[in-house]
Amino acid sequence: MSSNRRQCLASIVDHRPDLPEHQNVSLTDLYGSRVFGDRAMRKRLPASCYEALSDSVETGAELDPRVADLVANAMKEWAVEQGATHYTHWFQPMTGLTAEKHDSFLSFSGDRLLLEFSGKELIKGEPDASSFPSGGIRQTFEARGYTNWDPTSPAFVREGTYGATLCIPTAFCSWTGEALDQKTPLLRSNEALENAAIRVLRILGDDRAEHVWPTLGSEQEYFLVDRNFFVNRPDLVATGRTLVGARPPKGQELDDHYFGTISPRILDFMEDSEHELWKLGVPIKTRHNEVAPSQFEVAHIFERATVATDHNMLTMDVMRKVATRHGLVCLLHEKPFAGVNGSGKHNNWSMATDAGENLLEPGDTPAENGRFLVFLTAVIRAVDLHADLLRISIASAGNDHRLGANEAPPAIISIYVGEELDGVCRAMMGGAAPQSHAKEKMQLGVTSLPPLPRDTTDRNRTSPFAFTGNKFEFRAVGSSQSVATPNIVLNTIVAESLNYLATEIENGGGGEEAMQTVITKSLKEHYRVVFNGNNYADEWYEEAESRGLPNYRETVTALGHFATDTNVKLFEDAGVYSRRELEARANIAYENYATAIAIEAQSCLSLATTSILPVAMRQQERTARSVSAAHAADGSLNLGPQEECLTRIATTINDLIKATDELATVTAENGHGDDLVAHAEAMRDKVLPAMEKTRVACDALETMVDDDLWPLPKYREMLFIH
Ligand code: ADP
Ligand code: MG
């Protein structure tokens, strides 16, 4: 075996992690212990200061500078007690990652050392922002960007080995106020949704609820591979996915991994990362093995969508870091391995009121069920009208490998409502009471409104957007992406529909009857987006087309529908994105796509020509020598099959050289482009196919070359050996 692979395996067999002893810390003590949350603030802030802060969180009003100073000081003292030496504004630029720049609390008064942190430093930061993507918003002459404290998401302390850092969640804007991040539009979209939902609630006679916010629970899939393998796979290092690799003899066919017992080494990792996340107040709930070998999932308890978004970013970050100390690497790419399932992220979404109600929960009273139907109809209408935006919100080079590949929902966005609710909706549209066979029903009390099923347990796993009893589950989100964009879109489009329904109900004179008329009419207009069947079946593709539902199969096509006039108007009306902000996001998405593929192409080319071609040549030489030696020994031998063997390897090497030549050419010709769209299209149409040809030749060679010569860790090793 090649010395690399031999060493990898030896290191893994000898793996003895240097992990701390198990400490008997109770979950109650652990949870939130590194968060400057409500409990810490109540304890450490003067009552009036705490009130003023809560007030400003609730109303969004600017904080009195004196109050800000008090909060900053209390926060610093708390953080210093936790061992913090530094603070950072923690933000989410349009890289899809988080960003931080640390400053220590160190300061001097004369020669006296002080630990200082002012209200001004808490509220505003000015990182050198010129290198973050802005999609054209920020020219160099106006390069300044500011981070602004987001008091709705609590500050926390992250521990390192030798110190700790106070992290303050912030939004990131240009000096002209344009959003340069994911947080700002998410907060704006919350507000749009809140205003629209409150408007509807008032029409429905609800005077109690004062606030509405979207709720989000995310389920995160990921792979773990041993770090020894990882560092010997230049493709994984450079791109997060394997660009070559023949199928292992055993993949996921046996379904023996899903929910299987968790191996001790993996469990160590899970427990360690959960402890870290619990300390940070991330409500991790569920862990299990996923479908593919070495694939796992972690799920949170739902929270307010902005906090849940921060927490998902933290989860990804913490898992990556914790994996390192276990000698593992956490792969968050959507498709690290061909031939087995890729990774996604389920985005469970609903709306909650400050009166503690879930607006997508069918209730016990006629009023609650009427309300449920209005909010349900709003979502159905929103998804039908803006399926394009939901599709775009999850578009990336990585996710293109999953969507529609019979492991993830297709690129066609449709809604699953379940049989029971479907019966209810159809009855409403037909004007008759449904023949429901629900086990448990709720009476609406209003004869013309049918009873609603309380639970829809039969879940259709193939649907991209499923109603699961009291929330919608958007299942097409990619594992590596921030959930901000899908939630910005969801909040905005549902806000628009709620406003539309509110106006229609008002125009119809308000009241029960107007409400029913409006629901029925909207359902009729938009019910084509509801599909309860198998989304993986070929027939659905035809059926969806005949229903006029868009099917943007890959990212570049999808992005072509992003910054359209209709969408600009939608986002501008909602106060979520300006035209420039939306166009900037489209530009960045094109760039990200092209860059991802450009890096993959370079990595694939170098791997193929400098790692694989040389060993294939060596194998060819050996085979050739062996055949001619046999000939020389006995000229009468029939060496047909052996000669064929030689021919096969020679032909595949030829194929590989042709493919890499083509890949080199198209990569050079399409290295960059001023026209973002044309560049992305060239990547899709020229570079991707050349990469695929290269891969086919490499994978064929992997099955011909002496296992001892093969330099790269193989799928059967990476996926099955821990
Ligand atoms: P699955 O069946 O897809 O594995 P579960 O039913 O176990 O999913 O949980 C799905 C997720 O939905 C969890 O993260 C949970 O916190 C979240 N969830 C539950 N209720 C709501 C809600 N009202 N709003 C948002 N998310 C929710
Ligand atoms: Mg789920």
Short mmCIF file of C-alpha atoms in Angstrom, two decimals, residues 466-686:
data_model
loop_
_atom_site.label_atom_id
_atom_site.label_comp_id
_atom_site.label_asym_id
_atom_site.label_seq_id
_atom_site.Cartn_x
_atom_site.Cartn_y
_atom_site.Cartn_z
CA ALA A 466 -43.96 20.01 4.17
CA PHE A 467 -46.56 20.92 6.75
CA THR A 468 -45.73 18.80 9.78
CA GLY A 469 -48.59 19.40 12.17
CA ASN A 470 -47.81 22.89 13.43
CA LYS A 471 -44.92 24.18 11.31
CA PHE A 472 -43.54 24.03 7.81
CA GLU A 473 -40.37 22.15 7.11
CA PHE A 474 -38.28 23.51 4.22
CA ARG A 475 -36.12 20.54 3.39
CA ALA A 476 -34.10 21.62 0.41
CA VAL A 477 -31.66 23.85 2.31
CA GLY A 478 -27.99 22.94 1.86
CA SER A 479 -25.95 21.75 4.83
CA SER A 480 -23.20 24.36 4.60
CA GLN A 481 -25.32 27.40 3.94
CA SER A 482 -26.53 29.99 6.40
CA VAL A 483 -30.25 29.62 7.04
CA ALA A 484 -30.57 33.39 6.93
CA THR A 485 -31.48 33.67 3.26
CA PRO A 486 -34.22 31.01 3.20
CA ASN A 487 -35.76 32.62 6.27
CA ILE A 488 -35.49 36.14 4.89
CA VAL A 489 -37.41 34.89 1.85
CA LEU A 490 -40.00 32.98 3.89
CA ASN A 491 -40.66 35.91 6.21
CA THR A 492 -40.96 38.34 3.34
CA ILE A 493 -43.23 36.33 1.08
CA VAL A 494 -45.54 35.28 3.92
CA ALA A 495 -45.69 38.91 5.10
CA GLU A 496 -46.75 39.94 1.62
CA SER A 497 -49.49 37.30 1.52
CA LEU A 498 -50.74 38.17 4.99
CA ASN A 499 -51.04 41.80 3.95
CA TYR A 500 -52.84 40.76 0.79
CA LEU A 501 -55.31 38.61 2.73
CA ALA A 502 -55.82 41.37 5.30
CA THR A 503 -56.71 43.84 2.59
CA GLU A 504 -59.04 41.39 0.87
CA ILE A 505 -60.83 40.57 4.12
CA GLU A 506 -61.17 44.27 4.90
CA ASN A 507 -62.47 44.95 1.41
CA GLY A 508 -65.00 42.17 1.86
CA GLY A 509 -66.35 43.91 4.93
CA GLY A 510 -64.39 41.93 7.52
CA GLY A 511 -65.92 39.22 9.67
CA GLU A 512 -66.27 35.48 9.42
CA GLU A 513 -67.91 35.42 6.03
CA ALA A 514 -65.39 37.70 4.35
CA MET A 515 -62.63 35.60 5.84
CA GLN A 516 -64.06 32.39 4.42
CA THR A 517 -64.60 33.89 1.01
CA VAL A 518 -61.05 35.16 0.88
CA ILE A 519 -59.55 31.86 2.07
CA THR A 520 -61.56 29.89 -0.45
CA LYS A 521 -60.66 32.18 -3.32
CA SER A 522 -56.95 32.22 -2.49
CA LEU A 523 -56.78 28.47 -2.01
CA LYS A 524 -58.41 27.96 -5.40
CA GLU A 525 -55.93 30.30 -7.04
CA HIS A 526 -52.85 28.77 -5.48
CA TYR A 527 -53.62 25.17 -4.70
CA ARG A 528 -51.61 23.98 -7.70
CA VAL A 529 -48.51 24.28 -5.51
CA VAL A 530 -49.85 21.58 -3.19
CA PHE A 531 -48.61 18.10 -4.01
CA ASN A 532 -48.92 15.18 -1.64
CA GLY A 533 -47.44 12.51 -3.90
CA ASN A 534 -43.92 11.23 -4.45
CA ASN A 535 -41.72 14.17 -5.40
CA TYR A 536 -38.97 11.82 -6.62
CA ALA A 537 -41.16 10.20 -9.30
CA ASP A 538 -40.60 11.08 -12.95
CA GLU A 539 -44.31 11.72 -13.41
CA TRP A 540 -44.14 14.59 -10.96
CA TYR A 541 -41.73 16.47 -13.23
CA GLU A 542 -44.29 16.33 -16.05
CA GLU A 543 -47.21 17.02 -13.75
CA ALA A 544 -45.43 20.04 -12.23
CA GLU A 545 -44.71 21.40 -15.67
CA SER A 546 -48.35 21.09 -16.67
CA ARG A 547 -49.28 22.93 -13.48
CA GLY A 548 -46.91 25.71 -14.49
CA LEU A 549 -44.60 25.29 -11.49
CA PRO A 550 -41.05 26.47 -12.11
CA ASN A 551 -38.25 23.91 -12.18
CA TYR A 552 -34.87 25.60 -12.09
CA ARG A 553 -32.61 22.60 -12.20
CA GLU A 554 -29.38 24.29 -11.28
CA THR A 555 -28.03 27.43 -9.67
CA VAL A 556 -27.24 29.60 -12.68
CA THR A 557 -30.72 29.21 -14.15
CA ALA A 558 -32.28 29.87 -10.76
CA LEU A 559 -30.21 33.01 -10.21
CA GLY A 560 -31.47 34.40 -13.52
CA HIS A 561 -34.81 34.87 -11.75
CA PHE A 562 -33.44 36.59 -8.66
CA ALA A 563 -33.17 40.35 -9.07
CA THR A 564 -36.18 40.72 -11.34
CA ASP A 565 -38.41 43.80 -11.16
CA THR A 566 -41.14 41.77 -9.45
CA ASN A 567 -38.78 40.57 -6.75
CA VAL A 568 -37.23 44.00 -6.30
CA LYS A 569 -40.71 45.39 -5.75
CA LEU A 570 -41.59 42.63 -3.28
CA PHE A 571 -38.48 43.22 -1.17
CA GLU A 572 -38.63 47.00 -1.43
CA ASP A 573 -42.28 47.10 -0.38
CA ALA A 574 -41.45 44.92 2.60
CA GLY A 575 -38.45 47.11 3.48
CA VAL A 576 -36.15 44.09 3.38
CA TYR A 577 -33.80 44.76 0.45
CA SER A 578 -33.34 47.78 -1.78
CA ARG A 579 -32.76 47.15 -5.47
CA ARG A 580 -29.03 47.62 -4.95
CA GLU A 581 -28.97 45.23 -2.02
CA LEU A 582 -30.84 42.57 -3.96
CA GLU A 583 -28.67 42.98 -7.04
CA ALA A 584 -25.59 42.78 -4.83
CA ARG A 585 -26.77 39.44 -3.50
CA ALA A 586 -27.41 38.11 -6.97
CA ASN A 587 -23.92 39.22 -8.03
CA ILE A 588 -22.33 37.54 -5.05
CA ALA A 589 -24.24 34.33 -5.69
CA TYR A 590 -23.00 34.21 -9.29
CA GLU A 591 -19.47 34.92 -8.10
CA ASN A 592 -19.60 32.29 -5.39
CA TYR A 593 -20.82 29.73 -7.87
CA ALA A 594 -18.09 30.49 -10.41
CA THR A 595 -15.39 30.64 -7.75
CA ALA A 596 -16.42 27.34 -6.19
CA ILE A 597 -16.20 25.60 -9.55
CA ALA A 598 -12.96 27.35 -10.51
CA ILE A 599 -11.31 26.07 -7.32
CA GLU A 600 -12.69 22.59 -7.91
CA ALA A 601 -11.37 22.62 -11.47
CA GLN A 602 -7.87 23.59 -10.36
CA SER A 603 -7.89 21.03 -7.61
CA CYS A 604 -9.20 18.29 -9.89
CA LEU A 605 -6.63 19.10 -12.55
CA SER A 606 -3.71 19.01 -10.18
CA LEU A 607 -4.92 15.83 -8.53
CA ALA A 608 -5.42 14.09 -11.86
CA THR A 609 -2.12 15.12 -13.41
CA THR A 610 0.22 14.99 -10.44
CA SER A 611 -1.22 12.22 -8.28
CA ILE A 612 -3.21 9.90 -10.49
CA LEU A 613 -1.58 10.03 -13.91
CA PRO A 614 1.89 9.11 -12.56
CA VAL A 615 0.65 6.00 -10.75
CA ALA A 616 -1.48 5.00 -13.74
CA MET A 617 1.61 5.26 -15.95
CA ARG A 618 3.58 3.16 -13.51
CA GLN A 619 0.86 0.53 -13.56
CA GLN A 620 0.86 0.59 -17.36
CA GLU A 621 4.61 0.17 -17.44
CA ARG A 622 4.47 -2.78 -15.06
CA THR A 623 1.72 -4.43 -17.05
CA ALA A 624 3.58 -3.84 -20.31
CA ARG A 625 6.79 -5.26 -18.89
CA SER A 626 4.98 -8.24 -17.50
CA VAL A 627 3.31 -8.99 -20.84
CA SER A 628 6.54 -8.70 -22.80
CA ALA A 629 8.43 -10.77 -20.24
CA ALA A 630 5.85 -13.51 -20.61
CA HIS A 631 6.18 -13.27 -24.40
CA ALA A 632 9.93 -13.53 -24.19
CA ALA A 633 9.73 -16.55 -21.94
CA ASP A 634 7.40 -18.44 -24.20
CA GLY A 635 6.41 -17.01 -27.59
CA SER A 636 3.65 -19.57 -28.01
CA LEU A 637 1.64 -18.38 -24.97
CA ASN A 638 -1.81 -16.92 -25.61
CA LEU A 639 -1.63 -13.57 -23.83
CA GLY A 640 -4.83 -12.12 -25.31
CA PRO A 641 -6.59 -11.29 -22.01
CA GLN A 642 -3.42 -9.77 -20.57
CA GLU A 643 -2.89 -7.68 -23.64
CA GLU A 644 -6.48 -6.51 -23.31
CA CYS A 645 -5.70 -5.54 -19.78
CA LEU A 646 -2.84 -3.43 -21.05
CA THR A 647 -5.03 -1.93 -23.75
CA ARG A 648 -7.70 -1.05 -21.21
CA ILE A 649 -5.32 0.76 -18.95
CA ALA A 650 -3.61 2.50 -21.87
CA THR A 651 -6.96 3.64 -23.29
CA THR A 652 -8.12 4.97 -19.93
CA ILE A 653 -4.85 6.86 -19.51
CA ASN A 654 -5.43 8.36 -22.95
CA ASP A 655 -8.94 9.33 -21.87
CA LEU A 656 -7.56 10.91 -18.73
CA ILE A 657 -5.00 12.92 -20.65
CA LYS A 658 -7.62 14.11 -23.13
CA ALA A 659 -9.96 15.05 -20.29
CA THR A 660 -7.29 16.94 -18.34
CA ASP A 661 -6.19 18.73 -21.51
CA GLU A 662 -9.75 19.82 -22.05
CA LEU A 663 -10.12 20.80 -18.41
CA ALA A 664 -6.92 22.84 -18.57
CA THR A 665 -8.08 24.57 -21.74
CA VAL A 666 -11.58 25.46 -20.60
CA THR A 667 -10.30 26.56 -17.22
CA ALA A 668 -7.73 28.84 -18.83
CA GLU A 669 -10.26 30.23 -21.30
CA ASN A 670 -12.81 30.89 -18.62
CA GLY A 671 -10.51 31.93 -15.79
CA HIS A 672 -12.40 35.10 -15.13
CA GLY A 673 -15.01 37.17 -16.79
CA ASP A 674 -16.30 40.68 -16.39
CA ASP A 675 -19.76 39.42 -17.16
CA LEU A 676 -20.73 37.51 -14.01
CA VAL A 677 -23.58 35.64 -15.66
CA ALA A 678 -21.58 34.57 -18.70
CA HIS A 679 -18.76 33.49 -16.41
CA ALA A 680 -21.05 31.35 -14.25
CA GLU A 681 -22.64 29.86 -17.38
CA ALA A 682 -19.24 28.94 -18.78
CA MET A 683 -18.35 27.25 -15.51
CA ARG A 684 -21.55 25.24 -15.68
CA ASP A 685 -21.46 24.41 -19.39
CA LYS A 686 -17.74 23.94 -20.05
#
